Coordinates of C-alpha atoms in Angstrom, one line a residue:
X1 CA 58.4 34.8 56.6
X2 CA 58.6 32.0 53.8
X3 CA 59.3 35.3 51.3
X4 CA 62.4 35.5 53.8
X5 CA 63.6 32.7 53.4
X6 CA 63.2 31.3 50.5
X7 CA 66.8 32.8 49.0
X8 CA 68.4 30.1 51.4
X9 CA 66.2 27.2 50.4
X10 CA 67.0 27.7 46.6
X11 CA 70.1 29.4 45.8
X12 CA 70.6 30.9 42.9
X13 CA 72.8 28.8 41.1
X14 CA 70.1 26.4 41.7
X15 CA 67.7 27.7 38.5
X16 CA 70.7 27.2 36.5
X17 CA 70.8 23.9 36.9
X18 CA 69.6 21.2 34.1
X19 CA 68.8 18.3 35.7
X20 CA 65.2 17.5 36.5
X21 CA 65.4 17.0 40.4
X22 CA 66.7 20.8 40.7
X23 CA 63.7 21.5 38.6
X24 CA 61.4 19.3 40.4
X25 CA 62.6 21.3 43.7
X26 CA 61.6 24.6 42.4
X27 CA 58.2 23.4 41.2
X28 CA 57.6 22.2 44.3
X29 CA 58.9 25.5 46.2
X30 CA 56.4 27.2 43.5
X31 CA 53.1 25.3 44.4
X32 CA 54.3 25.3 47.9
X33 CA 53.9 29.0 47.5
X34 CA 50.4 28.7 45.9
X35 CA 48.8 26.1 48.7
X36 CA 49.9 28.7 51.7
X37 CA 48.5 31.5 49.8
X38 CA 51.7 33.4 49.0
X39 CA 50.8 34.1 45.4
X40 CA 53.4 37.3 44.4
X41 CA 56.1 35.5 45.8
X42 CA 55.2 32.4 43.6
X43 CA 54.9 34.5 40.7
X44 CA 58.5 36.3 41.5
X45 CA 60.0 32.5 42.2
X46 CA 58.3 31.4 39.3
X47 CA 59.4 33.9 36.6
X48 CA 63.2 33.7 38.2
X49 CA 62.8 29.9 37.1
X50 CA 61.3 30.2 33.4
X51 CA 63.2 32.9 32.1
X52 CA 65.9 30.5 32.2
X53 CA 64.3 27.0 31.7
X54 CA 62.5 28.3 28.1
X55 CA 66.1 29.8 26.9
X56 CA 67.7 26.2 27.8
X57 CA 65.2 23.7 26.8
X58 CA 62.2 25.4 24.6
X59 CA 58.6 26.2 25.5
X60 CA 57.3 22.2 25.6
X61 CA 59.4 21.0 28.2
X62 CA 57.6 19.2 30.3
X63 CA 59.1 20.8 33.2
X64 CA 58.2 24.5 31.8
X65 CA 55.0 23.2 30.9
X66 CA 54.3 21.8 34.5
X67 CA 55.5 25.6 36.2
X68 CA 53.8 27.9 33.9
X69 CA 50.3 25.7 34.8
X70 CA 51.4 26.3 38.5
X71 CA 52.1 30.2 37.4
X72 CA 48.6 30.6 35.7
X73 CA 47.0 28.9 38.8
X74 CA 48.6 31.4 41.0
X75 CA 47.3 34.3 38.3
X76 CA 43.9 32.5 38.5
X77 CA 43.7 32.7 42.1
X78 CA 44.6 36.2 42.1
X79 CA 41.4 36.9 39.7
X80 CA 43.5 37.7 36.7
X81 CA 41.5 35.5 34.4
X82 CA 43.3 37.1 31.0
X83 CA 46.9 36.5 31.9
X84 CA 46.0 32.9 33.5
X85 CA 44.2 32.7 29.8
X86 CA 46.9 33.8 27.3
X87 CA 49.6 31.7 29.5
X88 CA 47.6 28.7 28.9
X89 CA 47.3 29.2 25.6
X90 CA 50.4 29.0 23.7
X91 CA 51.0 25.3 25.5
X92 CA 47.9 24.0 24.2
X93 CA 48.8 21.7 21.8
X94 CA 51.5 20.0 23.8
X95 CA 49.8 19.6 27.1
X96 CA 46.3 21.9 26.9
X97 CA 47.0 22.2 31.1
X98 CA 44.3 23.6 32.6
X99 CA 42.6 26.7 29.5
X100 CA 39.7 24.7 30.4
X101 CA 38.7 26.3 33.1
X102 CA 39.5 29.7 31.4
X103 CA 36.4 28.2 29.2
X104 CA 34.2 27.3 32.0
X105 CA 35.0 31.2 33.6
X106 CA 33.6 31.7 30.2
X107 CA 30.3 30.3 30.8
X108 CA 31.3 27.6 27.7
X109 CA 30.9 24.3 29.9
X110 CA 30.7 21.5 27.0
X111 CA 33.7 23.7 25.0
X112 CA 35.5 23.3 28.2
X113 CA 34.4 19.3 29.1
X114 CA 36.0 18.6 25.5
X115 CA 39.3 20.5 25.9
X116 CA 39.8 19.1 29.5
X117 CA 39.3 15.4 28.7
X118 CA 41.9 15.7 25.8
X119 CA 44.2 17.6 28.2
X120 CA 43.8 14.8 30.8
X121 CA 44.6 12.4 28.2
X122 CA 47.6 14.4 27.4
X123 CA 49.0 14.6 30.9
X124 CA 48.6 10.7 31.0
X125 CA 50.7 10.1 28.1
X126 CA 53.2 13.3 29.0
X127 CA 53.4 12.7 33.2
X128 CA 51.8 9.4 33.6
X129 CA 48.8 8.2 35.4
X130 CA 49.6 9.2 39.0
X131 CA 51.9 12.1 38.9
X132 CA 50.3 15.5 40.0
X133 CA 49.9 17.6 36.9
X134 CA 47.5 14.5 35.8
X135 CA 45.0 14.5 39.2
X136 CA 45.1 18.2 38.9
X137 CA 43.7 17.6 35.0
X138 CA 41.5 15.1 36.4
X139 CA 40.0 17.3 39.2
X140 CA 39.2 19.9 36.2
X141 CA 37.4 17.2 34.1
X142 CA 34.9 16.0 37.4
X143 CA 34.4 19.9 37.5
X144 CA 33.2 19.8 33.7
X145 CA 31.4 16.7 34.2
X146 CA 29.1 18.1 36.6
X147 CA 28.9 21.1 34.9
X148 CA 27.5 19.4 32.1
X149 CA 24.9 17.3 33.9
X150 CA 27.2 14.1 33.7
X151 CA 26.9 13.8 37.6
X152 CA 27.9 10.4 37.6
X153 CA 31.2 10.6 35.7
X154 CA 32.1 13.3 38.2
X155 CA 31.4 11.0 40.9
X156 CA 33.8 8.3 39.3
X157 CA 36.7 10.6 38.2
X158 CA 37.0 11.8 41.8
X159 CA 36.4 8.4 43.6
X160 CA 39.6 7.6 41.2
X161 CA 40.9 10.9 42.0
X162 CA 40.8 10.2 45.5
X163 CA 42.1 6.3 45.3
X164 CA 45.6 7.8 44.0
X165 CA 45.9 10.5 46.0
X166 CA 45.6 8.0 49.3
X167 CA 48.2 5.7 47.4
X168 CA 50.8 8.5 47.1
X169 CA 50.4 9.7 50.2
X170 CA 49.3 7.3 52.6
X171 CA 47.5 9.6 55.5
X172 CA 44.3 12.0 55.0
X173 CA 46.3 14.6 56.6
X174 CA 47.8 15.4 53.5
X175 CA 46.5 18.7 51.8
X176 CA 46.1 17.3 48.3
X177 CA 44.3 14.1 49.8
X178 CA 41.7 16.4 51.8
X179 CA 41.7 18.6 48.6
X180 CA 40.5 15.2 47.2
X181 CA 38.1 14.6 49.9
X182 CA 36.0 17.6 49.7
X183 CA 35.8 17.9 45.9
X184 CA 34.5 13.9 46.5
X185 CA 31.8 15.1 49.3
X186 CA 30.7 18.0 46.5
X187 CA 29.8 15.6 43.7
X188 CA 28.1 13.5 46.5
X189 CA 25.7 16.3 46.8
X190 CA 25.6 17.1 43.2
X191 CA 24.8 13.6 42.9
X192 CA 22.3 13.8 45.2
X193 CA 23.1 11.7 48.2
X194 CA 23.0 14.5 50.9
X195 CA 23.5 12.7 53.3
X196 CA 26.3 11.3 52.8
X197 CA 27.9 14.3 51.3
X198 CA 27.3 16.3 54.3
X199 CA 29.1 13.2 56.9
X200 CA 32.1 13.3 54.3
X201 CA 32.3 17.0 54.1
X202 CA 32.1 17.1 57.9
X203 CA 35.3 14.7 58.3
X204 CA 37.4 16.9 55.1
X205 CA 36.5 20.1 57.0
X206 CA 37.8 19.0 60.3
X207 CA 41.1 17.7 58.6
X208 CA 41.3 21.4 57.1
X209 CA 40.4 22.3 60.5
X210 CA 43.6 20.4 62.0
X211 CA 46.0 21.3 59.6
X212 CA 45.0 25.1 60.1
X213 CA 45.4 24.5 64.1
X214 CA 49.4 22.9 63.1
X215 CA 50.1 26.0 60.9
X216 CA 50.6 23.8 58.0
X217 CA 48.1 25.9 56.0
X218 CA 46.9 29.4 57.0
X219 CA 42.9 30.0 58.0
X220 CA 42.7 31.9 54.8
X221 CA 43.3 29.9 52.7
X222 CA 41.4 29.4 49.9
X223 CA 40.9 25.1 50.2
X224 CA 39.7 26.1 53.7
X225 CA 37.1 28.5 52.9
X226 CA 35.8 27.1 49.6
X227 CA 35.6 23.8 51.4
X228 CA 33.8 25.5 54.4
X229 CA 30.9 27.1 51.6
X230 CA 30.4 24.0 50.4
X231 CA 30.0 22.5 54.0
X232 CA 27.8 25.0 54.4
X233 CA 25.7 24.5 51.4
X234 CA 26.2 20.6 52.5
X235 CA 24.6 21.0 55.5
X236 CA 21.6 23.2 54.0
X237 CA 21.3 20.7 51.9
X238 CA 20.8 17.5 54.6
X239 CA 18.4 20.0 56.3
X240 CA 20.1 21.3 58.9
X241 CA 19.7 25.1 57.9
X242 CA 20.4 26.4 61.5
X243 CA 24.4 24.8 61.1
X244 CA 24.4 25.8 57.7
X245 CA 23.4 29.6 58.5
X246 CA 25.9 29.5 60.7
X247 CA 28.6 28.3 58.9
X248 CA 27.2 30.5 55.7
X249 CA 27.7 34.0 57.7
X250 CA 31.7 33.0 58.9
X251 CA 32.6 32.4 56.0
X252 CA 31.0 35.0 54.2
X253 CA 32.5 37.6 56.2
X254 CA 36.2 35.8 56.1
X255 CA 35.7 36.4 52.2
X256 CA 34.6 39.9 52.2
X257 CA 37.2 40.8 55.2
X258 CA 40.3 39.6 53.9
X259 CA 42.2 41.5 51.7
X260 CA 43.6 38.5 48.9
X261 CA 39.9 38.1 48.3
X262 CA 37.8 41.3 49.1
X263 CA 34.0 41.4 47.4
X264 CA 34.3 40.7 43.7
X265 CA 35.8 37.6 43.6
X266 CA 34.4 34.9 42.2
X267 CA 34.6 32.6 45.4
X268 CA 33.2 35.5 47.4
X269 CA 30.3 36.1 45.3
X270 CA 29.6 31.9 45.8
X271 CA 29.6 32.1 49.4
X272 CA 27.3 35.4 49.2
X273 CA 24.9 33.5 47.2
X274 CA 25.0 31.1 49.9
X275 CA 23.6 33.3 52.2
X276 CA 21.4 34.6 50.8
X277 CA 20.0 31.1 50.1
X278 CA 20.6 29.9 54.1
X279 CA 18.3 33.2 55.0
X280 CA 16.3 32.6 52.4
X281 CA 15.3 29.2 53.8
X282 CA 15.8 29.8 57.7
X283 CA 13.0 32.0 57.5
X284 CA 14.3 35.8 56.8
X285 CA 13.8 36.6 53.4
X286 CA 14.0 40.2 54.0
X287 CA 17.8 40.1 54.3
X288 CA 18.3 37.1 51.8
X289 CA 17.0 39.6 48.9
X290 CA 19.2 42.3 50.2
X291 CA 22.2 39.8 50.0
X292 CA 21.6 38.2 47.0
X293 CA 20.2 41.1 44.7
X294 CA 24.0 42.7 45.7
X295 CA 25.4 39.4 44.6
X296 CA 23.4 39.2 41.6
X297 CA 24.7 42.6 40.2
X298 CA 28.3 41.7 41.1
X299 CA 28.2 38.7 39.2
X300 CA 27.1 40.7 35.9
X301 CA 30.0 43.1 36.4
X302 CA 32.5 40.5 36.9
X303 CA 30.6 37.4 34.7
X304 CA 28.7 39.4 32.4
X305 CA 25.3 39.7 32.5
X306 CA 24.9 36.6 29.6
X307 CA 26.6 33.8 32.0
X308 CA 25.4 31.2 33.3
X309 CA 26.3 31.6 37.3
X310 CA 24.9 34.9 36.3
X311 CA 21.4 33.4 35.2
X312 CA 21.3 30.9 37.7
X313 CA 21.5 33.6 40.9
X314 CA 18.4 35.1 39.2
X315 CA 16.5 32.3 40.3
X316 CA 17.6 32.8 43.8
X317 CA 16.5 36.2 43.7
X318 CA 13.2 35.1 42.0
X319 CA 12.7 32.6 45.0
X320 CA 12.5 35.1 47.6
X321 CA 10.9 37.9 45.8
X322 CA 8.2 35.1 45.6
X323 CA 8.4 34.1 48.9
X324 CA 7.7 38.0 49.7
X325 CA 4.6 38.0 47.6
X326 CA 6.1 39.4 44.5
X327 CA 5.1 36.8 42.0
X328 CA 5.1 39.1 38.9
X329 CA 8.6 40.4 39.5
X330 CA 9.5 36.6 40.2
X331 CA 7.8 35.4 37.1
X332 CA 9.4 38.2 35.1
X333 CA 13.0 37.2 36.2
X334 CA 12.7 33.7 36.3
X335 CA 11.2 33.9 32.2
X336 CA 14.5 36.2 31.6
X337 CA 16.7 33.4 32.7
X338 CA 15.5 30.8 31.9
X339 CA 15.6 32.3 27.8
X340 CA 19.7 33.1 29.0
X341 CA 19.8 29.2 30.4
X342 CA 18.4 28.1 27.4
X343 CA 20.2 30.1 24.9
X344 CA 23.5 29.6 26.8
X345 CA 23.3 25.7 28.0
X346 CA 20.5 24.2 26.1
X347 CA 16.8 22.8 27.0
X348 CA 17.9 19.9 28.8
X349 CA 20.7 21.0 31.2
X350 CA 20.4 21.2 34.6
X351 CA 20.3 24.5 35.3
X352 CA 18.0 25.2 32.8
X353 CA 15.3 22.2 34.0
X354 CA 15.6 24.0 37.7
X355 CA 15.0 27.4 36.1
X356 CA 12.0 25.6 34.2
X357 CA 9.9 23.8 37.5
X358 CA 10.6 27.2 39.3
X359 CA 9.3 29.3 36.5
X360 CA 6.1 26.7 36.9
X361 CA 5.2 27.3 40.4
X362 CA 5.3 31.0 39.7
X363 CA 3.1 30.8 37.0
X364 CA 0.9 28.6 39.4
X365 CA 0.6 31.2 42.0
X366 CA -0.3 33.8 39.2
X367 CA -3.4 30.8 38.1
X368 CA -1.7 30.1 34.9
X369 CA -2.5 26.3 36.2
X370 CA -2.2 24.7 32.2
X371 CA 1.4 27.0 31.3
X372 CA 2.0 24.7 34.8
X373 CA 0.9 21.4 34.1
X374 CA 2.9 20.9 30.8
X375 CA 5.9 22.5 31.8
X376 CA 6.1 20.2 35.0
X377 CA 5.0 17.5 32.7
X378 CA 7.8 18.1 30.0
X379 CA 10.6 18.3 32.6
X380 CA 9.8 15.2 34.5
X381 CA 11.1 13.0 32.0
X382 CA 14.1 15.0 31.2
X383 CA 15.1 14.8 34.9
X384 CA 14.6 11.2 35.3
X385 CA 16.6 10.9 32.0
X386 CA 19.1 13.1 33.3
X387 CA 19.8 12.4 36.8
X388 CA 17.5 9.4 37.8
X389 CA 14.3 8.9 39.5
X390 CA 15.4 9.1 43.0
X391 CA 17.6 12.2 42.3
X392 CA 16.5 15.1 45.0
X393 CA 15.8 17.3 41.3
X394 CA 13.7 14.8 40.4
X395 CA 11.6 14.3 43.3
X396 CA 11.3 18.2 44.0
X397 CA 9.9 18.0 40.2
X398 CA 7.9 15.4 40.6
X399 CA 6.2 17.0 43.8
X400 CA 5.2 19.5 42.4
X401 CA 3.8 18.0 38.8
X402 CA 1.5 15.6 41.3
X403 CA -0.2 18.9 42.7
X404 CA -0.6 20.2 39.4
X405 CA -2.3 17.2 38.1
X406 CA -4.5 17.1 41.4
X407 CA -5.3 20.9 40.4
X408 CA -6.6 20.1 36.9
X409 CA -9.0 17.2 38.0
X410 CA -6.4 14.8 37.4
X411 CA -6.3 13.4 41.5
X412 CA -6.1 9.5 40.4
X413 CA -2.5 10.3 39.1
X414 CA -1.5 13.0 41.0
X415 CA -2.0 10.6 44.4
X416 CA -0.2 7.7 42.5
X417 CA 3.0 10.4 41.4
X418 CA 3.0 11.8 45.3
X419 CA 2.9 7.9 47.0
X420 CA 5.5 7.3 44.6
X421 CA 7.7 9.9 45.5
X422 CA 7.4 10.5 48.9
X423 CA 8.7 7.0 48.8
X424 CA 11.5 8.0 47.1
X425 CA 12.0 10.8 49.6
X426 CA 12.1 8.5 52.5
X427 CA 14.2 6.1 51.1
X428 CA 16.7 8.6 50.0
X429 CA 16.7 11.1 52.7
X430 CA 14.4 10.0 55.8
X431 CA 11.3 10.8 57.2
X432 CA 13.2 14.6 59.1
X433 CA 13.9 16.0 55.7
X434 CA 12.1 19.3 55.3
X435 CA 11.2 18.8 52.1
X436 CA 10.0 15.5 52.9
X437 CA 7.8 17.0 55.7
X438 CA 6.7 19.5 53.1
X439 CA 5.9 16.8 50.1
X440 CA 3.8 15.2 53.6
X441 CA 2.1 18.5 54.1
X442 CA 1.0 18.6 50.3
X443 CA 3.3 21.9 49.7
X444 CA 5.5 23.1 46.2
X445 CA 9.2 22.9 46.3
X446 CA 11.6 25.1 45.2
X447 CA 15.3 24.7 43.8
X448 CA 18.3 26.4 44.6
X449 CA 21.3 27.7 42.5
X450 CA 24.8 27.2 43.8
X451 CA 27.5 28.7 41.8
X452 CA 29.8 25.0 41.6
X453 CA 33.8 26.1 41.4
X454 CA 34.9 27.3 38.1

């Protein structure tokens, strides 16, 4: 319908025109296009615009720079990662937009970290501090940062984030401010605080929920369902795996049944991964296998088999091929990726010091108890270097290296490690917590991989 009518809404003579509101009023039509999903009538509206606007005022306009970012969003979103790449790139040393995310779809995080913060320092200078080519750059850096490990930075950019998008628009009901919202509630999580991830995602996904119901955004689209994954994984993560199960299967199937998405997309695969982890820990690790082995080869076919996301899903595979009894084959995969991780990201990343407490409590089921002990014992630090003592990483390490030491004759410090963190635990996420009744019942913890946006 929008397609319809857009001809009336900007005439022609309109793109002709020089001075920068007419501009601003196609940009806006253009990422009005993009939010509602409409991405080959952005790209028609949006090519009608720069053919003219390059001729008239050169490629570094700040104007053609700002549409061809919205342009290679919309080419993004459609999965055509090499046109959204090359678009990028010949701007890149006036503005830089957003080619950092072409890196991170790349697997090359820090590559992309370094690029982004120069590109939001360009925007700054180019746009100023609150106009919204600058929060978009700043959302793409707190991607980065928690990509990286730097947790904490993420957390601050999109508090800040957040801030200005409430002062520009005044009510929550506003689809970049709930954008805002639920990026804030994901570095929550990754920041550890579960809790109070989940109560925030919980308020941004009944806002989505609302502005669905009022037609101001369609149930497809894609802020709705990457916001309801990451509810879902939310959830999981507070404990509630029954509500996150729940939530996991809808909006799997919304993925995989729509046709703008279908089952190779990168957001698909996420929320199949998803799954797979919800069965996983709801008790049905017959069907989480079958969900996340498919995953698992998808994301080497549209990854490559060398990425990270790509490495990280093995260790959800591993998890429930151990949970099954298959501690060889889990051993085997988790060694293979944890030699990628390492190769890829480096020893002390995140994803790499998950892959390494994992690969420990496989090689404690096979009775490979000292490969165990120092590997738990070499991590610990790193994680409480890392992400802090009380981090959930940390304490699911920590766990586990005080039944290790208990194992090896060492009980006086493995009974001092599990008062000290079951502490912790409580203190951070209450006596209900699952894996605080499991650090109670003297059992090993596990981590999960979720594939974070790119």
């Amino acid at each position: 319908m929008f397609s319809r009518l857009l001809p009336h809404i900007v005439p022609s003579e309109v793109y002709r025109v020089r001075q920068p509101q007419a501009r601003q009023l196609i940009e806006h039509v253009v990422r009005y296009l993009y939010q509602i999903g409409d991405f080959s009538t952005g790209l028609v509206e949006a090519d009608r615009a720069l053919v003219g606007w390059v001729a008239d005022s050169g490629d570094r306009d700040p104007a053609v720079l700002i549409l061809q970012g919205i342009k290679a969003d919309i080419l993004w979103a459609l999965g055509r990662y090499p046109e959204a790449y090359e678009l990028r790139r010949p701007v890149l040393d006036a503005i830089t937009e957003v080619l950092g995310a072409d890196l991170r779809s790349h697997g090359d995080f820090e590559a992309a970290r370094e690029l982004d913060e120069d590109s939001l320092a360009r925007h700054r200078t180019v746009f100023g501090e609150e106009h919204q080519a600058t929060l978009f750059a700043a959302n793409n850096l707190a991607v980065d940062y928690t990509l990286t490990s730097s947790y904490a930075r993420a957390l601050e950019t999109d508090q800040r984030n957040l801030a200005d998008r409430r002062a520009a628009y005044t009510r929550d009901d506003a689809v970049w401010v709930v954008f805002s919202m639920a990026a804030l509630a994901r570095d929550l999580r990754h920041a550890g605080q579960y809790l109070d991830a989940r109560e925030l995602a919980e308020q941004a996904y009944l806002i989505y929920r609302d502005l669905v119901q009022r037609r101001i955004l369609p149930a497809g689209h894609w802020h709705v369902l990457q916001h309801a994954k990451e509810l879902s994984v939310a959830r999981r993560k507070a404990g509630d795996f029954a509500a996150a199960l729940e939530l996991a299967r809808e909006v799997h199937a919304r993925y995989t049944n729509s046709p703008q998405y279908g089952s190779e997309r990168p957001d698909t695969l996420a929320a199949g991964i998803n799954l797979g982890n919800a069965q996983r820990v709801a008790g049905d690790p017959d069907e989480a296998t079958v969900r996340i082995e498919k995953t698992v080869r998808r994301y080497r076919d549209v990854l490559g088999p060398d990425h990270p996301y790509t490495y990280g899903c093995g260790l959800n595979l591993a998890l429930v091929h151990r949970q099954l009894g298959r501690i060889e084959e889990a051993e085997t995969l988790l060694a293979e990726s944890l030699a990628g991780l390492e190769a890829r990201l480096g020893a002390d990343h995140h994803f790499t010091l998950t892959c390494v407490v994992n690969l420990a409590t496989a090689r404690s089921a096979l009775g490979r108890t000292d490969e165990t002990v120092k590997m738990g014992e070499a991590a610990l630090p790193r994680f409480r270097e890392l992400l802090g003592h009380d981090h959930p990483h940390t304490l699911v390490c920590a766990t586990n290296v005080a039944l290790d030491l208990a194992t090896i004759g060492r009980a006086e410090e493995g009974q001092a490690l599990t008062e000290d963190t079951l502490r912790r635990y409580r203190r951070v996420l209450g006596e209900e917590h699952p894996d605080v009744r499991a650090g109670l019942r003297g059992e090993r913890l596990d981590f999960d991989f979720e594939p974070p946006p790119l």
